[in-house]
PDB file of N, CA and C in Angstrom:
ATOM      1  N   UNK A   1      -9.205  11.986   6.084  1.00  0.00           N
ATOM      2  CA  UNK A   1      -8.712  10.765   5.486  1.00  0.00           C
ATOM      3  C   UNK A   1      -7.257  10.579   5.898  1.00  0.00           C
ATOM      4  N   UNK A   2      -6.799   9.333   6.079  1.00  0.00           N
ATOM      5  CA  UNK A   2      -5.387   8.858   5.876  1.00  0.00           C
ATOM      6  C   UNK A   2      -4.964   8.400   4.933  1.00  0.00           C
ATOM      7  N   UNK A   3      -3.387   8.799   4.269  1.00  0.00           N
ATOM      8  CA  UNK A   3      -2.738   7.993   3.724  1.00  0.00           C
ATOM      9  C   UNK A   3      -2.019   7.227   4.641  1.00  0.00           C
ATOM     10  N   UNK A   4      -1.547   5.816   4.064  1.00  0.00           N
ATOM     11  CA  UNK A   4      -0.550   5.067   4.588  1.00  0.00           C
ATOM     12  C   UNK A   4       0.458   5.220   4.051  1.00  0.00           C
ATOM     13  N   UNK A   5       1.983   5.206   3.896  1.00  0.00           N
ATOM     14  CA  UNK A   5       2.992   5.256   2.835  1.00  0.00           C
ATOM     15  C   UNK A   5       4.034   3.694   2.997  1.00  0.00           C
ATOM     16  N   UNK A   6       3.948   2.541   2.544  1.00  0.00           N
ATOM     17  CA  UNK A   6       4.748   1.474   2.688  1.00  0.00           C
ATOM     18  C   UNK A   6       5.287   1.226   1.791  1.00  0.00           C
ATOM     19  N   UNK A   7       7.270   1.431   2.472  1.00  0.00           N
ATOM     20  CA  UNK A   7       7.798   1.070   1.336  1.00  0.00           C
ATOM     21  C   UNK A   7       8.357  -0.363   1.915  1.00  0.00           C
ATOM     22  N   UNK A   8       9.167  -0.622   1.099  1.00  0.00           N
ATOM     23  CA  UNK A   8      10.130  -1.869   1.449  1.00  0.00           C
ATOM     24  C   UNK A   8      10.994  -2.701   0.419  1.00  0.00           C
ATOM     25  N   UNK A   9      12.241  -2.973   1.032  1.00  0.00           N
ATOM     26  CA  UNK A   9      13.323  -3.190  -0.224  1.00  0.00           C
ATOM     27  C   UNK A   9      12.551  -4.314  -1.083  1.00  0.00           C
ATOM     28  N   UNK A  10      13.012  -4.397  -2.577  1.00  0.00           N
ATOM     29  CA  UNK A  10      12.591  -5.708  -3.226  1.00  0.00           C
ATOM     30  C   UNK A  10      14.151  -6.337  -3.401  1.00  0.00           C
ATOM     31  N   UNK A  11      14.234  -7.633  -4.018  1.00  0.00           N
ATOM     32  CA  UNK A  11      15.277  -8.808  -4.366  1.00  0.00           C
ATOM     33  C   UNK A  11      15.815  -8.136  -6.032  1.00  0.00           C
ATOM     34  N   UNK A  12      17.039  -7.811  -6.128  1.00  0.00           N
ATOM     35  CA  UNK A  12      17.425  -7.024  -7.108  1.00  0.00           C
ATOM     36  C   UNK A  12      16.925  -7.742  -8.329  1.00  0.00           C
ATOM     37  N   UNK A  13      16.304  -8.898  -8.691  1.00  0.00           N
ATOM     38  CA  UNK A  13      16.265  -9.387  -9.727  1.00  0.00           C
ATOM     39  C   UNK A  13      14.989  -9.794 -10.026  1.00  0.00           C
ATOM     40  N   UNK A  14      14.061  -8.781  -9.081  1.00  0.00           N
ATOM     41  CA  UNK A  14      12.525  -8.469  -9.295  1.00  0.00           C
ATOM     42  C   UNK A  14      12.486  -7.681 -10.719  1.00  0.00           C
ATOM     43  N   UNK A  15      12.027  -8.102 -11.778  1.00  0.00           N
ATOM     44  CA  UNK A  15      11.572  -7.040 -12.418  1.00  0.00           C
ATOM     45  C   UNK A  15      10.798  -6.282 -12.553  1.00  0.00           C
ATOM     46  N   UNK A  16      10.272  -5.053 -13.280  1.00  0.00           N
ATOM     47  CA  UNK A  16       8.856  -4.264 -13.251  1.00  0.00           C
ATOM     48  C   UNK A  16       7.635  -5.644 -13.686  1.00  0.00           C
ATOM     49  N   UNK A  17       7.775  -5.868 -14.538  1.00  0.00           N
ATOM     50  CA  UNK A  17       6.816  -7.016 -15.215  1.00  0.00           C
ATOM     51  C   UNK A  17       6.665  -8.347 -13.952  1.00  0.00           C
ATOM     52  N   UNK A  18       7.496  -8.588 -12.965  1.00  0.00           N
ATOM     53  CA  UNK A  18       7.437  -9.407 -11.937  1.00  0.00           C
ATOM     54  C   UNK A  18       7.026  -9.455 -11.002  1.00  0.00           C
ATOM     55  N   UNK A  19       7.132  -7.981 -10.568  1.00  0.00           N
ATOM     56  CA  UNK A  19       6.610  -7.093  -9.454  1.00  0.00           C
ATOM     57  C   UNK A  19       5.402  -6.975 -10.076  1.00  0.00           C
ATOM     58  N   UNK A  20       4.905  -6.336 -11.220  1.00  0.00           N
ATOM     59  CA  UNK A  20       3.565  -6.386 -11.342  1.00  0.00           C
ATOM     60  C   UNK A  20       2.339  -7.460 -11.435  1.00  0.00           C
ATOM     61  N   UNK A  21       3.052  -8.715 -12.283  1.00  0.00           N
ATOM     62  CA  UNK A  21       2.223 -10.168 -11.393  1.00  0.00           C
ATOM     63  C   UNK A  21       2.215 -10.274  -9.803  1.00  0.00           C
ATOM     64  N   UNK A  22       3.046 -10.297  -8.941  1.00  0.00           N
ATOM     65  CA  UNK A  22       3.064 -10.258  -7.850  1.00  0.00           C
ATOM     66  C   UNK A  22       1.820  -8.807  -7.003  1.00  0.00           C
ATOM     67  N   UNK A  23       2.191  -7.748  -7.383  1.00  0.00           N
ATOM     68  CA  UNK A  23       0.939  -7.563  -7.260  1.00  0.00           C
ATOM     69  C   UNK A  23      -0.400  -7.554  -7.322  1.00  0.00           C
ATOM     70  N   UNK A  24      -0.962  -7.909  -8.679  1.00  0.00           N
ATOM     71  CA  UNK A  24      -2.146  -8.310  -9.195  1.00  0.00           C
ATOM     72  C   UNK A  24      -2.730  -9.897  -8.670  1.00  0.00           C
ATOM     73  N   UNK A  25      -1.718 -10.119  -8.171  1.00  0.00           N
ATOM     74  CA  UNK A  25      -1.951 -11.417  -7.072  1.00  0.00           C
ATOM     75  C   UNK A  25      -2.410 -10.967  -5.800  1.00  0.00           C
ATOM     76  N   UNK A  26      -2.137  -9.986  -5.230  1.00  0.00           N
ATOM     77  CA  UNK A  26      -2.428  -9.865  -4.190  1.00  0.00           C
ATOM     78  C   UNK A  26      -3.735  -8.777  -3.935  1.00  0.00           C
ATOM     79  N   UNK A  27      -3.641  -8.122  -5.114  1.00  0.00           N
ATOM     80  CA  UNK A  27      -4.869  -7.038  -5.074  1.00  0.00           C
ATOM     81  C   UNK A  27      -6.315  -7.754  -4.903  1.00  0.00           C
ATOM     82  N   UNK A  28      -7.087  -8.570  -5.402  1.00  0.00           N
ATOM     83  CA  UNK A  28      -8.271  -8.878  -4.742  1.00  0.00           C
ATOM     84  C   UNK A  28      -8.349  -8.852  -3.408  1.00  0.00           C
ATOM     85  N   UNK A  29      -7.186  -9.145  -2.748  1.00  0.00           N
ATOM     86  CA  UNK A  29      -7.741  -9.028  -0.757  1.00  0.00           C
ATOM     87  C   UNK A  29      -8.056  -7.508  -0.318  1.00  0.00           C
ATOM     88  N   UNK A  30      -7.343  -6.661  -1.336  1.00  0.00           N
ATOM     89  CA  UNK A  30      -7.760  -5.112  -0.456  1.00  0.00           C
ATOM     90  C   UNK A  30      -9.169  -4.543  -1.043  1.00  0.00           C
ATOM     91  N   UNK A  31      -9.909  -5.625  -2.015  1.00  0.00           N
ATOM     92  CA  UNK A  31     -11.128  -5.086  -2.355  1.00  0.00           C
ATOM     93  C   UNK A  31     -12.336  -5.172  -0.597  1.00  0.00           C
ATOM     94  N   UNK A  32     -11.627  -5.829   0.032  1.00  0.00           N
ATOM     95  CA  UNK A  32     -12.786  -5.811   1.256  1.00  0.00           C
ATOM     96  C   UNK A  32     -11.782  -5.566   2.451  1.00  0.00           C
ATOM     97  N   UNK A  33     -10.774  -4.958   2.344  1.00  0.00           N
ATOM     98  CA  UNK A  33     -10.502  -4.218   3.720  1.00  0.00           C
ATOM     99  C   UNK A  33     -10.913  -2.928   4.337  1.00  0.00           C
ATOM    100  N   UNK A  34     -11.297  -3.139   5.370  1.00  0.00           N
ATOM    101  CA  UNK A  34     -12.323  -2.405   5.993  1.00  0.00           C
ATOM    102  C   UNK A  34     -11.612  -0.386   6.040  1.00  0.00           C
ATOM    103  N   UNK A  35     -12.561   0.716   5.362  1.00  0.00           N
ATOM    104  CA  UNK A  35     -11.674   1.478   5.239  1.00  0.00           C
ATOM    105  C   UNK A  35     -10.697   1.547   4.300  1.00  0.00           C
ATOM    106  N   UNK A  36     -10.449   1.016   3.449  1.00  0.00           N
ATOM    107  CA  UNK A  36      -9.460   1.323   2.546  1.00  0.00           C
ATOM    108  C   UNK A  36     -10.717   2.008   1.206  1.00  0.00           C
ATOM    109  N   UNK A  37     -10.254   2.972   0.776  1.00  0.00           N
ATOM    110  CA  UNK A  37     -10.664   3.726  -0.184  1.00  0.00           C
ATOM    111  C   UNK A  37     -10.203   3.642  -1.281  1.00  0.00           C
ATOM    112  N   UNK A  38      -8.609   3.632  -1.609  1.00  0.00           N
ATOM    113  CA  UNK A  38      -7.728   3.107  -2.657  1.00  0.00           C
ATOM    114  C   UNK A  38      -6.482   2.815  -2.216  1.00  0.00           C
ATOM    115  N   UNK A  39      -5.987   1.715  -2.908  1.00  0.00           N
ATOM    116  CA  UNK A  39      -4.768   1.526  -3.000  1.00  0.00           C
ATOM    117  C   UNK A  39      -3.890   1.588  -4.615  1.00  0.00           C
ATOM    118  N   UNK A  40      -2.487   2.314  -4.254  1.00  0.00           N
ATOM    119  CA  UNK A  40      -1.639   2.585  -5.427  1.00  0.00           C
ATOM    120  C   UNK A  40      -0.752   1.623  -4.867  1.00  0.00           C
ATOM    121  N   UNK A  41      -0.513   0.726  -5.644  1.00  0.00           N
ATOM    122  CA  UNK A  41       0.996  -0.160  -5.677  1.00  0.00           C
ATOM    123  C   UNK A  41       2.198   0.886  -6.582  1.00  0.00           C
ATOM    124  N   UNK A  42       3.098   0.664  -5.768  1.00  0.00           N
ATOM    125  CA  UNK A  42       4.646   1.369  -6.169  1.00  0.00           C
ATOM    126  C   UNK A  42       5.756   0.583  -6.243  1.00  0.00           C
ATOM    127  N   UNK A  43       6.544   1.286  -7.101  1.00  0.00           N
ATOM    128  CA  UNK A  43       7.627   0.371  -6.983  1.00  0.00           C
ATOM    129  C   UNK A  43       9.131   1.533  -7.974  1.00  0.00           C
ATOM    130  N   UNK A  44       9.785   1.192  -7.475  1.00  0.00           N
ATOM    131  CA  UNK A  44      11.352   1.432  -8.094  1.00  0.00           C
ATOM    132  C   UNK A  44      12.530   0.940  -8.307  1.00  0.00           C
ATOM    133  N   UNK A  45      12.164  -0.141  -9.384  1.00  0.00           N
ATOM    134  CA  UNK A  45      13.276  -0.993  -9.644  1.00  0.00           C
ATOM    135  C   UNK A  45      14.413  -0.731  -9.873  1.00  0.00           C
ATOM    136  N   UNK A  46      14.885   0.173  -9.611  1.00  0.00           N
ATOM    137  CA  UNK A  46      16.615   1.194 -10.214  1.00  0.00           C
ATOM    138  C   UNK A  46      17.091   0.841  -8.556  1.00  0.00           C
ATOM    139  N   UNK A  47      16.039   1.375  -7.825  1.00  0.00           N
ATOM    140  CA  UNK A  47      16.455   1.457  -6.132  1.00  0.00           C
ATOM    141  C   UNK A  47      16.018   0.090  -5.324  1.00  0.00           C
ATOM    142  N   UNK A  48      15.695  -0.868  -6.121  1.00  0.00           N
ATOM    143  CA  UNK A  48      15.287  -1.709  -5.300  1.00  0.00           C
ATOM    144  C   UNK A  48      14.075  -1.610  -4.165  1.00  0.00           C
ATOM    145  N   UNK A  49      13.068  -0.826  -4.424  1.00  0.00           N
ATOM    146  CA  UNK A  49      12.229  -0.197  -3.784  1.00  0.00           C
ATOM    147  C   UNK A  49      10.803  -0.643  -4.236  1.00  0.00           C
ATOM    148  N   UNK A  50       9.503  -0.824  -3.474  1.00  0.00           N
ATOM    149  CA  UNK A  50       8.485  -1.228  -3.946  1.00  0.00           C
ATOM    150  C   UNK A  50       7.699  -0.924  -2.440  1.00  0.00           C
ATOM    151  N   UNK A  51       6.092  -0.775  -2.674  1.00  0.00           N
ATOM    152  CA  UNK A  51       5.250  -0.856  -1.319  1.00  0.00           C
ATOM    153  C   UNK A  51       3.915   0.060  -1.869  1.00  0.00           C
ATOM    154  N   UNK A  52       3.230   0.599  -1.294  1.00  0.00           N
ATOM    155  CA  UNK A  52       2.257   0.880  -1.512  1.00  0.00           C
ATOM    156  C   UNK A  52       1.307   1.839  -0.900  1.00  0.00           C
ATOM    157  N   UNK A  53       0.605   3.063  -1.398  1.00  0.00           N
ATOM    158  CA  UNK A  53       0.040   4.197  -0.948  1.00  0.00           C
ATOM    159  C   UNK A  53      -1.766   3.552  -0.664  1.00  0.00           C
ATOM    160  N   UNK A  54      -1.899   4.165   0.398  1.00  0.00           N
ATOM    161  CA  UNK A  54      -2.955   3.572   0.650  1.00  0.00           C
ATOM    162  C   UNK A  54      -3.811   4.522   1.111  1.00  0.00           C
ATOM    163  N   UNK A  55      -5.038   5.075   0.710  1.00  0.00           N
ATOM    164  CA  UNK A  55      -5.997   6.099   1.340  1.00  0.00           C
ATOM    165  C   UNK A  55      -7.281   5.564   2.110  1.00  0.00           C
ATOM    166  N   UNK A  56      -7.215   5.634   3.733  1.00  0.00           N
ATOM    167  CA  UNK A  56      -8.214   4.836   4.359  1.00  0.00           C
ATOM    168  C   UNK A  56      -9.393   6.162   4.887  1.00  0.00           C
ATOM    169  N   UNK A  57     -10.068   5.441   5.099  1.00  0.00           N
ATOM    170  CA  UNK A  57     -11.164   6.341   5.740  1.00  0.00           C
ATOM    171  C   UNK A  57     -10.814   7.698   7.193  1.00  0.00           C
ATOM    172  N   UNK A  58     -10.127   6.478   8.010  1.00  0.00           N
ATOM    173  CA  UNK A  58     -10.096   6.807   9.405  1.00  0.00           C
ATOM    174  C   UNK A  58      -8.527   6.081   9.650  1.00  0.00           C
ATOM    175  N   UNK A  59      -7.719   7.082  10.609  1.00  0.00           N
ATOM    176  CA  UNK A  59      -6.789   6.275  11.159  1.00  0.00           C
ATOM    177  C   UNK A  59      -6.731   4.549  12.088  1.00  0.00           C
ATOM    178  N   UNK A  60      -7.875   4.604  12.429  1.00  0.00           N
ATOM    179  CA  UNK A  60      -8.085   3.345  13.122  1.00  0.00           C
ATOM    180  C   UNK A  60      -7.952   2.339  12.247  1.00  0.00           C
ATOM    181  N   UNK A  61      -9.057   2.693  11.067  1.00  0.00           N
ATOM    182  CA  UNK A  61      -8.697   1.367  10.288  1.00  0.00           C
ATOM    183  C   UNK A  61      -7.209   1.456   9.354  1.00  0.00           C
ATOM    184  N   UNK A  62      -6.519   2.378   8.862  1.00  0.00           N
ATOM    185  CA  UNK A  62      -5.611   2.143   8.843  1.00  0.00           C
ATOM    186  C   UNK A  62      -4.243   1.453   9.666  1.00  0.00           C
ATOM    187  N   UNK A  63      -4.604   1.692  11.074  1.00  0.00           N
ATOM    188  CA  UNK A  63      -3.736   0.793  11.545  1.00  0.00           C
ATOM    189  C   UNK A  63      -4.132  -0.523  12.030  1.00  0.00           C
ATOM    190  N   UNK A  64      -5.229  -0.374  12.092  1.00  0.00           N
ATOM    191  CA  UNK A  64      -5.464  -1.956  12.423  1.00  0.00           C
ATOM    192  C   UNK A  64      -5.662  -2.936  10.846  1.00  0.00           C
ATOM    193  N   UNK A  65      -5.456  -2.446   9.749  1.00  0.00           N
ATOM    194  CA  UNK A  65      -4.872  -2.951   9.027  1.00  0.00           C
ATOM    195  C   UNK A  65      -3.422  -3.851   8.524  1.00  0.00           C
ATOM    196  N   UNK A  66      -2.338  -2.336   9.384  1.00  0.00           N
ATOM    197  CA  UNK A  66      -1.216  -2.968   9.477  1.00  0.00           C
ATOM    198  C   UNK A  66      -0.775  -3.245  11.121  1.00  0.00           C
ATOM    199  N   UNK A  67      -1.108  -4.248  10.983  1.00  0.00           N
ATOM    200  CA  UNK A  67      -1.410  -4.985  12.173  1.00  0.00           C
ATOM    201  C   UNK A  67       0.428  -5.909  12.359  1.00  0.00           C
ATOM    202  N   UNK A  68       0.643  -6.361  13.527  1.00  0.00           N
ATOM    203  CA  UNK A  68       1.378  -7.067  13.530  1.00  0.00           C
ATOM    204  C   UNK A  68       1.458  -8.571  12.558  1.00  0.00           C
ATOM    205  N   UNK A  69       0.280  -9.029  12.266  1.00  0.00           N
ATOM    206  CA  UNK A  69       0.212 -10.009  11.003  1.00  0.00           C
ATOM    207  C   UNK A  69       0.923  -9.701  10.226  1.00  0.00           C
ATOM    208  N   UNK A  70       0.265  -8.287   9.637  1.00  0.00           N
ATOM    209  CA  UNK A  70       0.690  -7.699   7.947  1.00  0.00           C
ATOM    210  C   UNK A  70       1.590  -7.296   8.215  1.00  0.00           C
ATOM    211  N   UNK A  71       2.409  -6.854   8.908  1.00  0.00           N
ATOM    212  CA  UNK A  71       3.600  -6.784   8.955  1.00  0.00           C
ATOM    213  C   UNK A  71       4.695  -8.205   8.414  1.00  0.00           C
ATOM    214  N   UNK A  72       4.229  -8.877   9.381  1.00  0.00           N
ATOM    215  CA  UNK A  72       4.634 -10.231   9.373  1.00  0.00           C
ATOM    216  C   UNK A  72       4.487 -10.698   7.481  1.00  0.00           C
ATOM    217  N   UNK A  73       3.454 -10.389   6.975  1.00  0.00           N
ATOM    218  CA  UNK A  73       3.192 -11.075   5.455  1.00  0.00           C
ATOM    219  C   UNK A  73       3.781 -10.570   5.061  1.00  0.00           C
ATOM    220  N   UNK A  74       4.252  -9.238   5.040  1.00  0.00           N
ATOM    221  CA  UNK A  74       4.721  -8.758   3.959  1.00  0.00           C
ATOM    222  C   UNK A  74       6.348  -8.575   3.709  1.00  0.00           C
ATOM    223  N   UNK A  75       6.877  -8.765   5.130  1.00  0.00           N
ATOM    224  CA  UNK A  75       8.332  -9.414   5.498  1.00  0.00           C
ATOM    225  C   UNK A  75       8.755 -10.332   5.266  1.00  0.00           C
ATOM    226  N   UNK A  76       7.617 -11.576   5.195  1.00  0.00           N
ATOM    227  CA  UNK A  76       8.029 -12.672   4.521  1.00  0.00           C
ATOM    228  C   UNK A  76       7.942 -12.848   2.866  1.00  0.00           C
ATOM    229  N   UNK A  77       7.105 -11.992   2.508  1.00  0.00           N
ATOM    230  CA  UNK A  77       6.702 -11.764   0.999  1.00  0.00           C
ATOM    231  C   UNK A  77       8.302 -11.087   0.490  1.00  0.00           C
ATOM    232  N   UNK A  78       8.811  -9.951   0.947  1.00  0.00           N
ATOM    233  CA  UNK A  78       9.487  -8.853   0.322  1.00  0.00           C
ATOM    234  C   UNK A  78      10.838  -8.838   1.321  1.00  0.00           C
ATOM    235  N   UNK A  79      10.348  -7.557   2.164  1.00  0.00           N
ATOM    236  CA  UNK A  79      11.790  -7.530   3.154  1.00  0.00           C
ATOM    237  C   UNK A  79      10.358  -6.502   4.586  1.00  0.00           C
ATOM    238  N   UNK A  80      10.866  -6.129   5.499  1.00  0.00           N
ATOM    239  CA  UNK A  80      10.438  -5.270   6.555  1.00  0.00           C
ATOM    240  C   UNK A  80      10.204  -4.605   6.186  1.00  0.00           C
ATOM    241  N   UNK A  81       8.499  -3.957   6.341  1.00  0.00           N
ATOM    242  CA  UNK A  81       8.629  -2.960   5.441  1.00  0.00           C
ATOM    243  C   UNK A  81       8.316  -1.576   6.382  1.00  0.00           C
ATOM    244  N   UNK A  82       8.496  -0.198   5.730  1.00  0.00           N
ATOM    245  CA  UNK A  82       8.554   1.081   6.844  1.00  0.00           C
ATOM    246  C   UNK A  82       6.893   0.987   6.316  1.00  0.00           C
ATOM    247  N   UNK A  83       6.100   2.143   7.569  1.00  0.00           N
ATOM    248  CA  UNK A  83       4.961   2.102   7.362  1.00  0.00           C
ATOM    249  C   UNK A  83       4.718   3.642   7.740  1.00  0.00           C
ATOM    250  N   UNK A  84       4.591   4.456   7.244  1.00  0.00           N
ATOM    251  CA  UNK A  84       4.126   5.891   7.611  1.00  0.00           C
ATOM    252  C   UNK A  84       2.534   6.708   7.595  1.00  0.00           C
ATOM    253  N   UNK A  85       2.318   7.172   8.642  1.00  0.00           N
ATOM    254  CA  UNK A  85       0.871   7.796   8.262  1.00  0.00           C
ATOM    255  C   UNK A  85       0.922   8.910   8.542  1.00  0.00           C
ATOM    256  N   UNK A  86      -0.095   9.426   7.291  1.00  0.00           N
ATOM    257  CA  UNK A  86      -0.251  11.224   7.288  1.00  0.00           C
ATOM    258  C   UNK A  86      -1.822  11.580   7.021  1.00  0.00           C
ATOM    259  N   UNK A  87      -1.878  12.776   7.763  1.00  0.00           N
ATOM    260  CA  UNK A  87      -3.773  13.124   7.116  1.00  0.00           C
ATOM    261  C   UNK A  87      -3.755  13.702   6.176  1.00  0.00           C
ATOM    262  N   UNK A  88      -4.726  13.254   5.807  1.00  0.00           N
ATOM    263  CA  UNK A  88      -5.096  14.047   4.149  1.00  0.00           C
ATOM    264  C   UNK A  88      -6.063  15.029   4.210  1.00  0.00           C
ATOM    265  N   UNK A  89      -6.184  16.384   4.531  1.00  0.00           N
ATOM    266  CA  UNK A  89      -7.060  17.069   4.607  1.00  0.00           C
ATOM    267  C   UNK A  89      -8.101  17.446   3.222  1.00  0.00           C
ATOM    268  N   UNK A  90      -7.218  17.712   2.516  1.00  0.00           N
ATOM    269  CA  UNK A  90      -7.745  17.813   0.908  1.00  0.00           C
ATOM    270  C   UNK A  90      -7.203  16.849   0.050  1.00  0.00           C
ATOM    271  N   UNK A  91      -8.273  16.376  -1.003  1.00  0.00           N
ATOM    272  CA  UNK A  91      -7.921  15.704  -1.790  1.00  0.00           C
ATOM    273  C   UNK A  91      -8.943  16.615  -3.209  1.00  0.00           C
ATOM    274  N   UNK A  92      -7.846  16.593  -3.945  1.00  0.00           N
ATOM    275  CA  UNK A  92      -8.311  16.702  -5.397  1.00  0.00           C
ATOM    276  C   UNK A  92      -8.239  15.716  -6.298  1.00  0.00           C
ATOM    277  N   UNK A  93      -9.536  15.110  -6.943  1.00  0.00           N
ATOM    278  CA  UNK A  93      -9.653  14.446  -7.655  1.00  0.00           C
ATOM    279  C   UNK A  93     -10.198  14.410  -9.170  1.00  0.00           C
ATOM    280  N   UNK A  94      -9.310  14.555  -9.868  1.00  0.00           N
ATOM    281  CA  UNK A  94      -9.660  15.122 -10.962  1.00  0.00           C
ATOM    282  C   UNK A  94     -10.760  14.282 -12.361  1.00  0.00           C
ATOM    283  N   UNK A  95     -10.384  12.688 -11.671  1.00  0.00           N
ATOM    284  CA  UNK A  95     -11.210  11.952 -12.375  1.00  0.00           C
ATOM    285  C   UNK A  95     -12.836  12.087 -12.111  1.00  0.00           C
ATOM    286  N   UNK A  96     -13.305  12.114 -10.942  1.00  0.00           N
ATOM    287  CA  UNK A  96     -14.496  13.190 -10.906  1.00  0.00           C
ATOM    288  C   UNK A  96     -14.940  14.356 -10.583  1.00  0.00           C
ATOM    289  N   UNK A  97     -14.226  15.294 -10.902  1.00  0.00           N
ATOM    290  CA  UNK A  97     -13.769  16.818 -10.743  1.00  0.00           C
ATOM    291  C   UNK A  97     -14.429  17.850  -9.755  1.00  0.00           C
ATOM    292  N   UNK A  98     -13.497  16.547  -8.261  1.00  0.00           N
ATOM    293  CA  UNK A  98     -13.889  16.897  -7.351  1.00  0.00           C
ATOM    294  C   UNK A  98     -12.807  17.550  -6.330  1.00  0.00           C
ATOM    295  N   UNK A  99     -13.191  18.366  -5.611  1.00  0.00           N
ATOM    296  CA  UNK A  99     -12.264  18.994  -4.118  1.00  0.00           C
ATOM    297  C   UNK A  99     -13.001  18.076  -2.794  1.00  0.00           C
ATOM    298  N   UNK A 100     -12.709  17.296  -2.277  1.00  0.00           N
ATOM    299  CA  UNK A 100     -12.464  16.859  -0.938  1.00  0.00           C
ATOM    300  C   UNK A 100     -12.322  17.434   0.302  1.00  0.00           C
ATOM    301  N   UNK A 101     -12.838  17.786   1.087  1.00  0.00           N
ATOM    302  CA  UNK A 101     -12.249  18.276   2.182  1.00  0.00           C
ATOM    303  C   UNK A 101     -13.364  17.700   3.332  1.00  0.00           C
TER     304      UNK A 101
END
C-alpha cells in the first residue's frame, strides 16, 4: 500500500470549524477515486497548515491521482501544496483487529 502525505499552507483566518465545512464539501469526490482506500483530512490551525493522508492501493494510482490538475485545484483552493509518498508495508488496524501485510 501507499500513503500519500499533502500538506499545504491555509489563509490565517481559516478556522477549525471552516476548514472542516470546506472539507466535507469536498469529501464525496474521493468516494470513487480509483485506489484510494482512505482518506484522513488534516489540519493545524496554530501553523497555518492543512492537507491530507491518503492510503491508496498501488503507487500508480496514487499518482495519477495527483496529477497535474489536482495539483492545480488544490492551489487554487488553498496554497501549493507538498505531496509525499511512502510504502506502507504493515498496517495495523485496530477497528477490525487486523495486521496487514
Amino acid at each position: 500500500m501507499i500513503i500519500a502525505v499533502v500538506t499545504f499552507n491555509i489563509d490565517k483566518e481559516l478556522t477549525s470549524s471552516v476548514l472542516k465545512e470546506k472539507f466535507l464539501e469536498t469529501s464525496p469526490i474521493y468516494k470513487d477515486t480509483p485506489g484510494l482506500i482512505r482518506k484522513n483530512y488534516i489540519c493545524d490551525t496554530s501553523k497555518n497548515l492543512a492537507g491530507g493522508v491518503y492510503c491508496f492501493n498501488n503507487i500508480e494510482n496514487a499518482k495519477s491521482w495527483f496529477d497535474e490538475d489536482r495539483i492545480k485545484w488544490i492551489t487554487q483552493r488553498f496554497s501549493k501544496p507538498e505531496v509525499a509518498y511512502y510504502e506502507s508495508p504493515v498496517i495495523v488496524d485496530n477497528e477490525k483487529n487486523l495486521i496487514i501485510s
